[in-house]
Each structure stands twice: as C-alpha cells, then as structure tokens.
mmCIF file of C-alpha atoms in Angstrom:
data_model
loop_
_atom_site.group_PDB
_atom_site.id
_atom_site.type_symbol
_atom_site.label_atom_id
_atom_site.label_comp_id
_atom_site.label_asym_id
_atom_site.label_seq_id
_atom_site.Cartn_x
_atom_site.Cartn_y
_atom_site.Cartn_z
ATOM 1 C CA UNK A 1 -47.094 -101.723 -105.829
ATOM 2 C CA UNK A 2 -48.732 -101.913 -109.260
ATOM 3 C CA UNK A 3 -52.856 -102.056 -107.886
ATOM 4 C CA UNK A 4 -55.261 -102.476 -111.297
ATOM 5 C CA UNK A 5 -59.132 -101.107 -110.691
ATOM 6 C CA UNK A 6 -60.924 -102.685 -113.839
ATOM 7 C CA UNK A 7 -63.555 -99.652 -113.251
ATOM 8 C CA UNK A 8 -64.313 -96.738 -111.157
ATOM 9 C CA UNK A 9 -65.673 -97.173 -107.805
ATOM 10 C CA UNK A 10 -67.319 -94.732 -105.489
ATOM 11 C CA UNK A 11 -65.206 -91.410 -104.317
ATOM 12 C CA UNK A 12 -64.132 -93.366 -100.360
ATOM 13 C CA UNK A 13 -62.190 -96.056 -102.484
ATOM 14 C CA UNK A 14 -60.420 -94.250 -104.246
ATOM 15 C CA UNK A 15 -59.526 -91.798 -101.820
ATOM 16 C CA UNK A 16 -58.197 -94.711 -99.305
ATOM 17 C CA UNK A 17 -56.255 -95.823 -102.824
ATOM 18 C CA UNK A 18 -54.276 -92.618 -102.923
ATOM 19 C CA UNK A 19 -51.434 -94.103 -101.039
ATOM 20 C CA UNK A 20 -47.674 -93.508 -101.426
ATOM 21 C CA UNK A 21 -47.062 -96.809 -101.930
ATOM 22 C CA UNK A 22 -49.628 -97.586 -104.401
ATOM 23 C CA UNK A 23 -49.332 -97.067 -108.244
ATOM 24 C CA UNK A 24 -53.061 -97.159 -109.568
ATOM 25 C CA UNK A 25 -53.644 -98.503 -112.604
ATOM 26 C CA UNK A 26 -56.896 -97.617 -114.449
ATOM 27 C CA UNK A 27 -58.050 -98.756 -118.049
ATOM 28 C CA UNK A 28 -58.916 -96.478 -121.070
ATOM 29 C CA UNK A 29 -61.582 -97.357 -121.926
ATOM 30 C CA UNK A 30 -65.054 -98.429 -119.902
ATOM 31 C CA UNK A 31 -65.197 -101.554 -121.539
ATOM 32 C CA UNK A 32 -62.426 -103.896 -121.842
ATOM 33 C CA UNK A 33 -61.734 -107.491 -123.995
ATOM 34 C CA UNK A 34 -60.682 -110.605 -121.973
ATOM 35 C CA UNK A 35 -56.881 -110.329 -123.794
ATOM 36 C CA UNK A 36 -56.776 -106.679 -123.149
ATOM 37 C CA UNK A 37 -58.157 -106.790 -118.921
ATOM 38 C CA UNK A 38 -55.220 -110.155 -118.728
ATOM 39 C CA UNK A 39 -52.812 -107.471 -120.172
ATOM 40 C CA UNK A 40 -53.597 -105.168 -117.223
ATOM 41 C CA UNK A 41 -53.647 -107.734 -115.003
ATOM 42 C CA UNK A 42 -50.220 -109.240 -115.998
ATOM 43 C CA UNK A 43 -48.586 -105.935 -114.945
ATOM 44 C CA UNK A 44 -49.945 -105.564 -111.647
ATOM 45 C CA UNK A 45 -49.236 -106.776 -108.152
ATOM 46 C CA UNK A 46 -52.750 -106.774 -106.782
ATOM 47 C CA UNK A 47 -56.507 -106.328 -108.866
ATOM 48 C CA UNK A 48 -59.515 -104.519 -107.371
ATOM 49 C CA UNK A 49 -61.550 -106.432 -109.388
ATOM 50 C CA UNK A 50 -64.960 -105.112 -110.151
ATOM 51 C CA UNK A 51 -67.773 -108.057 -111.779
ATOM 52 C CA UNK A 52 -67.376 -111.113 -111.858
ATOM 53 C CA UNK A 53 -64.622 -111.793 -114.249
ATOM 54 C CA UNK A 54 -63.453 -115.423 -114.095
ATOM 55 C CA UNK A 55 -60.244 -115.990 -111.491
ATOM 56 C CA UNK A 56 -59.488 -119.644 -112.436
ATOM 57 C CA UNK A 57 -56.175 -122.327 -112.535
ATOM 58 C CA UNK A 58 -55.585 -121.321 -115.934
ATOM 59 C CA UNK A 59 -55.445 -117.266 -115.087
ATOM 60 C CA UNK A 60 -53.200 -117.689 -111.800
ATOM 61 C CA UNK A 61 -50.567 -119.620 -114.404
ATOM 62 C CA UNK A 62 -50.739 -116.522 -116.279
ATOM 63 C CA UNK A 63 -50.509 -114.071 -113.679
ATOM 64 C CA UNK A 64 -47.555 -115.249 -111.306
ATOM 65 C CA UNK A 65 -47.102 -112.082 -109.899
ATOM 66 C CA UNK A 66 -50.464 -110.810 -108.447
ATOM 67 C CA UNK A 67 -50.856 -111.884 -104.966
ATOM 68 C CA UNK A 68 -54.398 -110.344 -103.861
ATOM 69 C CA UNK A 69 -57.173 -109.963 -105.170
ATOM 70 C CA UNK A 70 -60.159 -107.618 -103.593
ATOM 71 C CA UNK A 71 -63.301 -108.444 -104.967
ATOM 72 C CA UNK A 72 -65.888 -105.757 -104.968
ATOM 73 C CA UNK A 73 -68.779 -108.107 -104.106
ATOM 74 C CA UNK A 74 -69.677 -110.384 -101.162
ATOM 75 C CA UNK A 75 -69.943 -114.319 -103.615
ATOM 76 C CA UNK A 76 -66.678 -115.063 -104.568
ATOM 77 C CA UNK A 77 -68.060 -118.070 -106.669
ATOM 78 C CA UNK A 78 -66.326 -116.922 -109.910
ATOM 79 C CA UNK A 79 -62.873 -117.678 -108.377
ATOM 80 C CA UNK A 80 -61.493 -120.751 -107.860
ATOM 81 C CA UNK A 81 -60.192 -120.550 -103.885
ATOM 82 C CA UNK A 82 -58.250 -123.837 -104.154
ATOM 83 C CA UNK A 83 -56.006 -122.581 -107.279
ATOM 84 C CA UNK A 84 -55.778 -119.188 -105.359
ATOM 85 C CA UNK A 85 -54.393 -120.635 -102.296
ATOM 86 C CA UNK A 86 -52.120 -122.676 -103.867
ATOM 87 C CA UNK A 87 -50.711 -119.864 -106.295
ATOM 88 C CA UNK A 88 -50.328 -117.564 -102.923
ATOM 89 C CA UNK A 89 -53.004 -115.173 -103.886
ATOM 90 C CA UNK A 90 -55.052 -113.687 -101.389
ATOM 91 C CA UNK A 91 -58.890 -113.132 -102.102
ATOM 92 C CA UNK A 92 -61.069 -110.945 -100.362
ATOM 93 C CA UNK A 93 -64.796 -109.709 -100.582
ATOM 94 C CA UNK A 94 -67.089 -107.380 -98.982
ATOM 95 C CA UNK A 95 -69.019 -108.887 -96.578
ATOM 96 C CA UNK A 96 -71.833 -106.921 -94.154
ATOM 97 C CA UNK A 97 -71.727 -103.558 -96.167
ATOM 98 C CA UNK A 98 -74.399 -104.260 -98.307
ATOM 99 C CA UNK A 99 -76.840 -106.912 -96.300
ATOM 100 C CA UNK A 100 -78.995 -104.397 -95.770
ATOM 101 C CA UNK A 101 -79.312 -103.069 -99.185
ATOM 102 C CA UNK A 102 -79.833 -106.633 -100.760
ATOM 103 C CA UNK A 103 -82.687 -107.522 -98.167
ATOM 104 C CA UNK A 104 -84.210 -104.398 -98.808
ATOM 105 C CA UNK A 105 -84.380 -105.600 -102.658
ATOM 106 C CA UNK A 106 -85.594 -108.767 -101.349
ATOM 107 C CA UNK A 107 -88.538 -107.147 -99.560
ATOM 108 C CA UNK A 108 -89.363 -105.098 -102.149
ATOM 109 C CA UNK A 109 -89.621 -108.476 -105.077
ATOM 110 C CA UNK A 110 -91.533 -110.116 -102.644
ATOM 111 C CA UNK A 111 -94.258 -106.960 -102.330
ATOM 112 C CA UNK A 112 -93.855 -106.635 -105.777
ATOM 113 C CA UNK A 113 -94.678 -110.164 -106.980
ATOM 114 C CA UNK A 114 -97.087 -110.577 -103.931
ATOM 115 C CA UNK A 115 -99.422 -107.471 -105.244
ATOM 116 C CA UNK A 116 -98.335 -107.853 -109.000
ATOM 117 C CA UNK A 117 -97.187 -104.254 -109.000
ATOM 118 C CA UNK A 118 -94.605 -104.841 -111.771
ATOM 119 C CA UNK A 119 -97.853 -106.227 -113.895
ATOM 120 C CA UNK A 120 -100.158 -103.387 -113.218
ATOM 121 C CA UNK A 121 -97.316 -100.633 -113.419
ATOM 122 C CA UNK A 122 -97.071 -101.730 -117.053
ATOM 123 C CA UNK A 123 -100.763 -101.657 -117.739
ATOM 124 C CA UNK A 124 -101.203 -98.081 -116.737
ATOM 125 C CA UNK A 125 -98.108 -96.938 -118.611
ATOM 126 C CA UNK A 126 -99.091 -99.043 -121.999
ATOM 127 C CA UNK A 127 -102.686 -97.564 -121.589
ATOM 128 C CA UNK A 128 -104.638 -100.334 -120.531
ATOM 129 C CA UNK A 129 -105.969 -99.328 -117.560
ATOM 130 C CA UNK A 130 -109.715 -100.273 -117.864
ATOM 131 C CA UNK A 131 -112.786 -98.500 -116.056
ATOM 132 C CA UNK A 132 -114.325 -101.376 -116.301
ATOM 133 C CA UNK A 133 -114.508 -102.713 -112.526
ATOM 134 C CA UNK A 134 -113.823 -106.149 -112.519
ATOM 135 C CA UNK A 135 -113.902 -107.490 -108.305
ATOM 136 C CA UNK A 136 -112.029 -110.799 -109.466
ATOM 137 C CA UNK A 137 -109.136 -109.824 -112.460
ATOM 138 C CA UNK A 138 -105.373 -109.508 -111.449
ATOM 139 C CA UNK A 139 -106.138 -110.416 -107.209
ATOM 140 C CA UNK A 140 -102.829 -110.365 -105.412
ATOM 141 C CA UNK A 141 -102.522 -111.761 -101.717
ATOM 142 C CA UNK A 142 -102.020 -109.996 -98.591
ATOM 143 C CA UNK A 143 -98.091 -111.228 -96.287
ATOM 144 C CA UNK A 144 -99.331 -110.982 -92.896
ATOM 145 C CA UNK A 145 -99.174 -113.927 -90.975
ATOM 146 C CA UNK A 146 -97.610 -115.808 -93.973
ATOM 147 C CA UNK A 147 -94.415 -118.638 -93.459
ATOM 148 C CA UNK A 148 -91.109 -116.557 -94.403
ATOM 149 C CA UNK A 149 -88.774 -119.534 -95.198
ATOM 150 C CA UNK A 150 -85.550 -118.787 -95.839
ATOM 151 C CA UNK A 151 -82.613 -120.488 -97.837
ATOM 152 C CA UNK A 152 -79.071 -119.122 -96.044
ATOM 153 C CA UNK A 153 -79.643 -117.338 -92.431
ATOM 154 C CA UNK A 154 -77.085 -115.366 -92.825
ATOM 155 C CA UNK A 155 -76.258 -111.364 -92.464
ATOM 156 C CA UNK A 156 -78.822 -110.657 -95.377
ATOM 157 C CA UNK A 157 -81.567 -113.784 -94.503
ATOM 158 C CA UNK A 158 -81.645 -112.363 -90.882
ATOM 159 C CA UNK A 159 -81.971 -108.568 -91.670
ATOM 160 C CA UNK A 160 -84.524 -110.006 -94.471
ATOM 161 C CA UNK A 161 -86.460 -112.186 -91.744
ATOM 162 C CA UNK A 162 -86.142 -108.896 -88.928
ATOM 163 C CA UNK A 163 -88.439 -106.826 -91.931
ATOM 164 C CA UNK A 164 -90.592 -109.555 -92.454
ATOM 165 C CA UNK A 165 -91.297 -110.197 -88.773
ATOM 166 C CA UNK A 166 -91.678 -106.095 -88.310
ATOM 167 C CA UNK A 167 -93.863 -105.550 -91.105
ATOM 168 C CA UNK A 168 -96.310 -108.653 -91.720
ATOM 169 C CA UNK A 169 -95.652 -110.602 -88.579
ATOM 170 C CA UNK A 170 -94.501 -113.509 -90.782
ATOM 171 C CA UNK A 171 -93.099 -116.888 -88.861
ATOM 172 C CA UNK A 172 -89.565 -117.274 -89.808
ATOM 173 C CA UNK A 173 -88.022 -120.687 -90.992
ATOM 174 C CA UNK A 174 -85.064 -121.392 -92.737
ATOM 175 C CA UNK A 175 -82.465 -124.264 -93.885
ATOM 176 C CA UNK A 176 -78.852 -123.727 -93.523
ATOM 177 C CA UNK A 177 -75.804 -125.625 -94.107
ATOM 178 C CA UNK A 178 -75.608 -125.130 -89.991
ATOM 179 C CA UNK A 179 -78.071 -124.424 -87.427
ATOM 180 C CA UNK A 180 -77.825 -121.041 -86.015
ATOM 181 C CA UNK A 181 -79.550 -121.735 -82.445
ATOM 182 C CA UNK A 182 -79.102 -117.947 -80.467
ATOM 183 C CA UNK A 183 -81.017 -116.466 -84.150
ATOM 184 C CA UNK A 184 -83.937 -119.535 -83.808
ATOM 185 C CA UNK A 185 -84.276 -118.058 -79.920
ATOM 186 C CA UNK A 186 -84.165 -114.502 -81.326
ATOM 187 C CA UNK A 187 -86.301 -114.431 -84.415
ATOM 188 C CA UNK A 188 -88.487 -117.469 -82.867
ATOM 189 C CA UNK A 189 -87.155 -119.156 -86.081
ATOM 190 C CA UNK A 190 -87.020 -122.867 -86.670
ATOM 191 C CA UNK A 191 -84.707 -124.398 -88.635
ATOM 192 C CA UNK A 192 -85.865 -127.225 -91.332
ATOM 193 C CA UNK A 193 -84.851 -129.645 -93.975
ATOM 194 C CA UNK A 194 -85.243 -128.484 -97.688
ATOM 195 C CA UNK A 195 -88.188 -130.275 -98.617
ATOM 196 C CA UNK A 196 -90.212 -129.018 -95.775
ATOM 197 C CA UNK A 197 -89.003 -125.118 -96.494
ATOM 198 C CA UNK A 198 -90.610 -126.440 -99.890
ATOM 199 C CA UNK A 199 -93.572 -127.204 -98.743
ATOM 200 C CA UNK A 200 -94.345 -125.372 -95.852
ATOM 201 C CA UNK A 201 -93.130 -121.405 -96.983
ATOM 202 C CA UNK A 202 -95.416 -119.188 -98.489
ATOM 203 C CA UNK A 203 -92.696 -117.035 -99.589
ATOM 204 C CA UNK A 204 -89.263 -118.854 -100.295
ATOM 205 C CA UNK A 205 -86.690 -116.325 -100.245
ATOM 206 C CA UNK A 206 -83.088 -117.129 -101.599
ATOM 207 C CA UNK A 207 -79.738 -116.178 -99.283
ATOM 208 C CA UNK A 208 -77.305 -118.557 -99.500
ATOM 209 C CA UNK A 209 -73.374 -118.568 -100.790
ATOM 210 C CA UNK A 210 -73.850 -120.503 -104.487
ATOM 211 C CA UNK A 211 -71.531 -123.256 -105.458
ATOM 212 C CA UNK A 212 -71.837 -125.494 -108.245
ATOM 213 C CA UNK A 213 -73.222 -128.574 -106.232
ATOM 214 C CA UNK A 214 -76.401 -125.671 -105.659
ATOM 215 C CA UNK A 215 -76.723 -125.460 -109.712
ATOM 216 C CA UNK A 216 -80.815 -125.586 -110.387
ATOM 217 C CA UNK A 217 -81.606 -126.569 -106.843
ATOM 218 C CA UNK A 218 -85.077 -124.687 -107.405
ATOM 219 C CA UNK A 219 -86.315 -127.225 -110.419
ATOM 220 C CA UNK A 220 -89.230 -128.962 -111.717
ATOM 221 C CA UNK A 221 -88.782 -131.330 -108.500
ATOM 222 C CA UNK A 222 -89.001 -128.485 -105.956
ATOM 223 C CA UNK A 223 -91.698 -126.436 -107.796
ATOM 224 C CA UNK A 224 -93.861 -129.287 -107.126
ATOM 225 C CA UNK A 225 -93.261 -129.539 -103.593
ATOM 226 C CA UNK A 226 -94.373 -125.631 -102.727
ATOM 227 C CA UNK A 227 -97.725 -124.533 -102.347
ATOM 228 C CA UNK A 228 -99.821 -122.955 -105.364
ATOM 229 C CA UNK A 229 -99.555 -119.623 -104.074
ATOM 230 C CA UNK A 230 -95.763 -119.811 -102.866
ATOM 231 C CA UNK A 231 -93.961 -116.740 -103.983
ATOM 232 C CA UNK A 232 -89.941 -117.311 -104.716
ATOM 233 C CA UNK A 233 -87.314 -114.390 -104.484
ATOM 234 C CA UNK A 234 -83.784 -114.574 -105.400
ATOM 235 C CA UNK A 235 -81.151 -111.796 -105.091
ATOM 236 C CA UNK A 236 -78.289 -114.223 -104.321
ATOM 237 C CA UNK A 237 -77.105 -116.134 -107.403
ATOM 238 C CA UNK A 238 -79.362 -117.250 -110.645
ATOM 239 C CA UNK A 239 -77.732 -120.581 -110.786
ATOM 240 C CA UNK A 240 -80.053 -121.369 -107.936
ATOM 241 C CA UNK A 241 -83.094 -121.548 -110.002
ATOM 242 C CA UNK A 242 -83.496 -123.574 -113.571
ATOM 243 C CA UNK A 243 -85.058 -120.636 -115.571
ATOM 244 C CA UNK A 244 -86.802 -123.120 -117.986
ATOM 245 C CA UNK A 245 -88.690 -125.147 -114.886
ATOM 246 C CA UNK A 246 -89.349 -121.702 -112.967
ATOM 247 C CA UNK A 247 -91.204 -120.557 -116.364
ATOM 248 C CA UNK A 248 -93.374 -123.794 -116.990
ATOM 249 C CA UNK A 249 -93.889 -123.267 -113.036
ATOM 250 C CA UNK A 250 -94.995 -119.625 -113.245
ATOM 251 C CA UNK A 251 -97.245 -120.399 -116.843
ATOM 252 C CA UNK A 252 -98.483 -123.287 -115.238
ATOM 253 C CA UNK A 253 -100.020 -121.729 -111.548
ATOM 254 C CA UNK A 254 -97.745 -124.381 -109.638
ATOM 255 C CA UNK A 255 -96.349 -121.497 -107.621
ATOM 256 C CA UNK A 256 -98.030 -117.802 -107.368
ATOM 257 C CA UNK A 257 -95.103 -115.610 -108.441
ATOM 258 C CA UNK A 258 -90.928 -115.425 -108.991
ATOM 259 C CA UNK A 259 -89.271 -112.120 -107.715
ATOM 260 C CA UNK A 260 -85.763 -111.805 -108.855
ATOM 261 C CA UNK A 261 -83.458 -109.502 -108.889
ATOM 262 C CA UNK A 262 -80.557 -112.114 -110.882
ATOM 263 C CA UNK A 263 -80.596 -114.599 -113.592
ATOM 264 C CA UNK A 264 -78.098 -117.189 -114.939
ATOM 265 C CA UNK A 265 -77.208 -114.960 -117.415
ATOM 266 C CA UNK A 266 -76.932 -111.329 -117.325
ATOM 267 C CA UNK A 267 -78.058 -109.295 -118.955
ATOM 268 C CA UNK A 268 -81.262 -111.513 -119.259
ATOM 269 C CA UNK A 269 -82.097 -111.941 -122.949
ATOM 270 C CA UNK A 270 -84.892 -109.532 -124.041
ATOM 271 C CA UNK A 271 -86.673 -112.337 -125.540
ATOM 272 C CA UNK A 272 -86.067 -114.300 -122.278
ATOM 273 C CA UNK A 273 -89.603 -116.599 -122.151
ATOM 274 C CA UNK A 274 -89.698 -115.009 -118.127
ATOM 275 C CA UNK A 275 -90.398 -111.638 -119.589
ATOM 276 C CA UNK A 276 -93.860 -113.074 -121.661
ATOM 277 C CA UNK A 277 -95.218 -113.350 -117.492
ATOM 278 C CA UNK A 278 -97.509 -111.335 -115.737
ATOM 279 C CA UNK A 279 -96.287 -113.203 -112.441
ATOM 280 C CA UNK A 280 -92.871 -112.270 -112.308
ATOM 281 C CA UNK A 281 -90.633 -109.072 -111.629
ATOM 282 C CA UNK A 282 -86.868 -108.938 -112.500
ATOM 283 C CA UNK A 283 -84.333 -106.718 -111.653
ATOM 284 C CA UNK A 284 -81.045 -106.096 -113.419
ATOM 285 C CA UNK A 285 -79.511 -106.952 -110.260
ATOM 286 C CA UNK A 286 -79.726 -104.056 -108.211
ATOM 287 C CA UNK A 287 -79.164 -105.615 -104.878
ATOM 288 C CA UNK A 288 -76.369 -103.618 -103.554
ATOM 289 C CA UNK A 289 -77.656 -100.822 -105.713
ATOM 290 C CA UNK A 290 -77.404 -97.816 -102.960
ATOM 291 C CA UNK A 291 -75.054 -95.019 -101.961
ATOM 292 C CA UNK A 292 -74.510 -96.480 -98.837
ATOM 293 C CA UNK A 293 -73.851 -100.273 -99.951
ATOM 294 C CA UNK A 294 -71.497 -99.176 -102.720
ATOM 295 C CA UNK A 295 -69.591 -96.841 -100.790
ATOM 296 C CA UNK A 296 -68.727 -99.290 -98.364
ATOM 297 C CA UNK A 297 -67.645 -101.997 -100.723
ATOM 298 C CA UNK A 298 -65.589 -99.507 -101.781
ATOM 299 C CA UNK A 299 -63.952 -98.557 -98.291
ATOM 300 C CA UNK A 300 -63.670 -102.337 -97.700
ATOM 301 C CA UNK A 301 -62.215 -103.316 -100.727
ATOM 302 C CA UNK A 302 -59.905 -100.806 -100.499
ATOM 303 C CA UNK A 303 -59.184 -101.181 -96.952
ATOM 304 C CA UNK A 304 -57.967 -104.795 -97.830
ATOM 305 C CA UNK A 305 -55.778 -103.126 -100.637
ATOM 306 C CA UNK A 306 -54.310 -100.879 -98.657
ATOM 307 C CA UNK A 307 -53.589 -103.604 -95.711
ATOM 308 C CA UNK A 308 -51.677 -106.350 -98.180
ATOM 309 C CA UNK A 309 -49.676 -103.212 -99.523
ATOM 310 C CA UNK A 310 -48.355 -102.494 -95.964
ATOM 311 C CA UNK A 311 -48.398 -106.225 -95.254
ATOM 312 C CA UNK A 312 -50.792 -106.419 -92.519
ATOM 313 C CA UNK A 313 -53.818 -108.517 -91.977
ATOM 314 C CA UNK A 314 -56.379 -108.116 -94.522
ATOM 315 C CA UNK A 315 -59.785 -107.597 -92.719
ATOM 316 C CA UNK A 316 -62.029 -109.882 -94.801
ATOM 317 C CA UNK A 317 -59.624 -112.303 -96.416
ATOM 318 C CA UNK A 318 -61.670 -115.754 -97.499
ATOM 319 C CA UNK A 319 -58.485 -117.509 -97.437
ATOM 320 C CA UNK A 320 -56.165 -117.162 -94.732
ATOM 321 C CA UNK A 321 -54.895 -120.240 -95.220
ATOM 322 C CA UNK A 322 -53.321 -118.773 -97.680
ATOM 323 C CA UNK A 323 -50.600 -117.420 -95.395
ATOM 324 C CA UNK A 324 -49.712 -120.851 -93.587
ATOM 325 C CA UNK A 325 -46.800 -121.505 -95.854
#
C-alpha cells in the first residue's frame, strides 16, 4: 500500500514503516502547498499525517481512496469524524505517549507565570537588571497550598494534578464532561461546575479535548469570575481562550498571569498585543516537545499504520464505528 508521511518523524517510526507491504511516500521538499500535499494525498492509500492539516467533507470527496489516517497528535479536532466515518476512513491519534511531556509544560507555565521568570529572564538579558533594591517591584506568589482546578481530568490533567499535589501540596478540583469518582478518592479531588472552577482556582489549568461548542470559553465573562491573582495555563487548544479578553484581562490585573504554551493562531503574530505583557509566557507549542513523547507518537502512529496494512485492529482508532458496515 501507497502510505504518504507529509514530514519526517523520529528514527522508531520509520523503522516500524519499513515493511514489505508498505510503499512510503515522502515529499521533496520540507514545505509543501495545499494543491501540492492533496496531490500526494490523492495517490496514497493511507496518510501519516503530521500538523494539523484540515481532514474535512470536501477532502474525503477528493480522496476516495485513502482509508486511514494516523494522526501524529493526540486532538483530532481538525478532522471532521462524521465525514470520516461515513467515507470509510479510519482515524487514529496518539493518545498516553506524550501526557507526561505536556503536563510537564504545564507545570513549568504555571512556575513561570507564578514567579514572572519569563519577565525577569528578559530584563537581565536586555540589560536592565537594576542594583537598585526595590522590596516591592515585580513580587510573584508562592503555589503551596494553592486550589489546582483543572479543566479535562484526563491522562495529562491527572499526571498535571499528581505534580501539583507532590510539589506544592495544592487541593485538586476539576470539571469534566463526566465525573471520574476512583481519581476524586485518589487525588482527594472534587469535581465542580465551571463557574465555581472560576471562582474558586488559584491556578486554572486547561486539559480538555476542544470542539467548536468550547470556542472562547475563557472570555470577558469568565475572567471576571476568577480571583485577581488566578493564574491560567493552556497547552491544550488556543480556541479555548479569546486572546483579545485574556489581554484586556492580563493589562487590566483581573487575573495575575496567562501561561500558554498555544494560541489560536500559530505562529502567534510578532506584534501579537500578548507579547507587549510582563504577565504572560508563551510557548511555540512545545508540549510534546521531548525525545521520549515524540518517539512514541511515532511508534504509535506507525503501529496503527502498520496494523490497517495487515488488516488488523488498529490500537488507538477514534472511530471504530467505522468498521460496522
């Protein structure tokens, strides 16, 4: 089968895609135009499909003959599942492999924004590091003892809460789509609605899976509702957050500090308003950024490659429905 890899993954992939039943197909060049990646993609049987190129109605008309698609990520937001399912086309992601990675970057934001590291890093490396003690300029706040809440308990919310509760002894709540009672017993966690993760967290950190219905659900409205010296952190999706709201927030002292590590568009423009703050820190999303995480997206999303080419059971399929017909 005809397998296209839009760009070059780490050495376990493409070791497990050296198969005698697979004909790779890699680009030549790094960076490809939407006509020229559909051109690829119209040839092939199957994409390992690296980003977060758009996998809607329209493409699956064009592409009648790929059946799978591996996504090298855990959100699978940029694909429509309900076209895919009905065009046959199996989607996977990478799920686990990189939970750790992520709430390590959430961890990090939060210390970050908490201590305004990012802020003072700058003014020693532009020279403005003054030797004139000042006991009350640039105070940042100590985490012990502070409310985690979490939005999405998931795989990376609980290893994010299990640091939190290690390091600064923080109570743990969260909201969730569903309760998770045997993680409330373990992490003495207790689950509430949204508007009282608002306004009880002192950090708000962001885990949930993003669909459209959760487009700006940090706004004006919800700034409001959290404490002066909240601190938010996002590494799951930008469309979380309305940018414009979260800077009039940030300028304005209704919440402490933003950590984030994505934005609703990326790259974020370099004369992005966020970037004129001393009480932020942004990331170019670098959640997933380690040997370890990459390497085993890469083993997974090969792994489900591999299985639809020898037609077996692909091990982290989204849509097995996809197979009832």
């Amino acid at each position: 089968m005809k397998i296209f890899l839009n760009k070059r993954i780490p050495k376990i992939g493409i070791e497990l895609l050296n198969h005698p039943n697979i004909e790779l197909i890699f680009p030549d060049k790094e960076e490809l135009t939407h006509e020229e990646w559909l051109g690829y993609c119209k040839q092939s049987d199957a994409l390992l499909s690296v980003g977060k190129s758009k996998f809607n109605e329209e493409f699956f008309e064009e592409c009648p003959n790929i059946k799978a698609i591996a996504l090298f990520s855990v959100g699978y937001d940029h694909v429509d599942i309900d076209a895919a399912t009905k065009h046959g086309v199996a989607i996977t992601n990478t799920p686990d492999v990189l939970s750790n990675a992520t709430s390590d970057t959430s961890f990090l934001l939060m210390q970050m924004v908490a201590r305004y590291a990012f802020f003072n890093l700058n003014k020693v490396r532009n020279g403005e590091w003054s030797s004139n003690f000042n006991p009350i300029a640039n105070l940042g706040q100590e985490l012990k003892g502070k409310t985690l809440g979490i939005l999405g308990l998931g795989r990376i919310g609980y290893e994010m809460a299990k640091k939190c509760i290690g390091a600064f002894d923080m109570p743990i709540i969260y909201h969730n789509r569903n309760r998770h009672p045997e993680i409330e017993k373990e992490l003495n966690a207790k689950y509430v609605s949204f508007d009282e993760l608002l306004e009880q967290s002192d950090v708000i950190t962001i885990h949930a899976n993003y669909t459209a219905k959760d487009q700006h659900k940090f706004n004006k409205e919800s700034f409001n509702k959290m404490k002066s010296s909240a601190i938010l952190v996002n590494t799951a999706r930008g469309g979380f957050v309305n940018e414009e709201d979260l800077y009039l927030a940030l300028k304005n002292g209704d919440i402490f500090g933003a950590g984030l590590d994505v934005t609703e568009k990326e790259p974020l423009a370099k004369d992005s308003k966020l970037n004129t703050l001393d009480n932020i820190c942004i990331f170019p999303h670098i959640g997933s950024a380690t040997v370890e995480a990459r390497s085993g997206m890469a083993r997974v999303a090969a792994e489900n490659i591999v299985a639809f080419v020898e037609g077996k059971k692909l091990p982290t399929i989204v849509n097995p429905s996809v197979f009832d017909n």
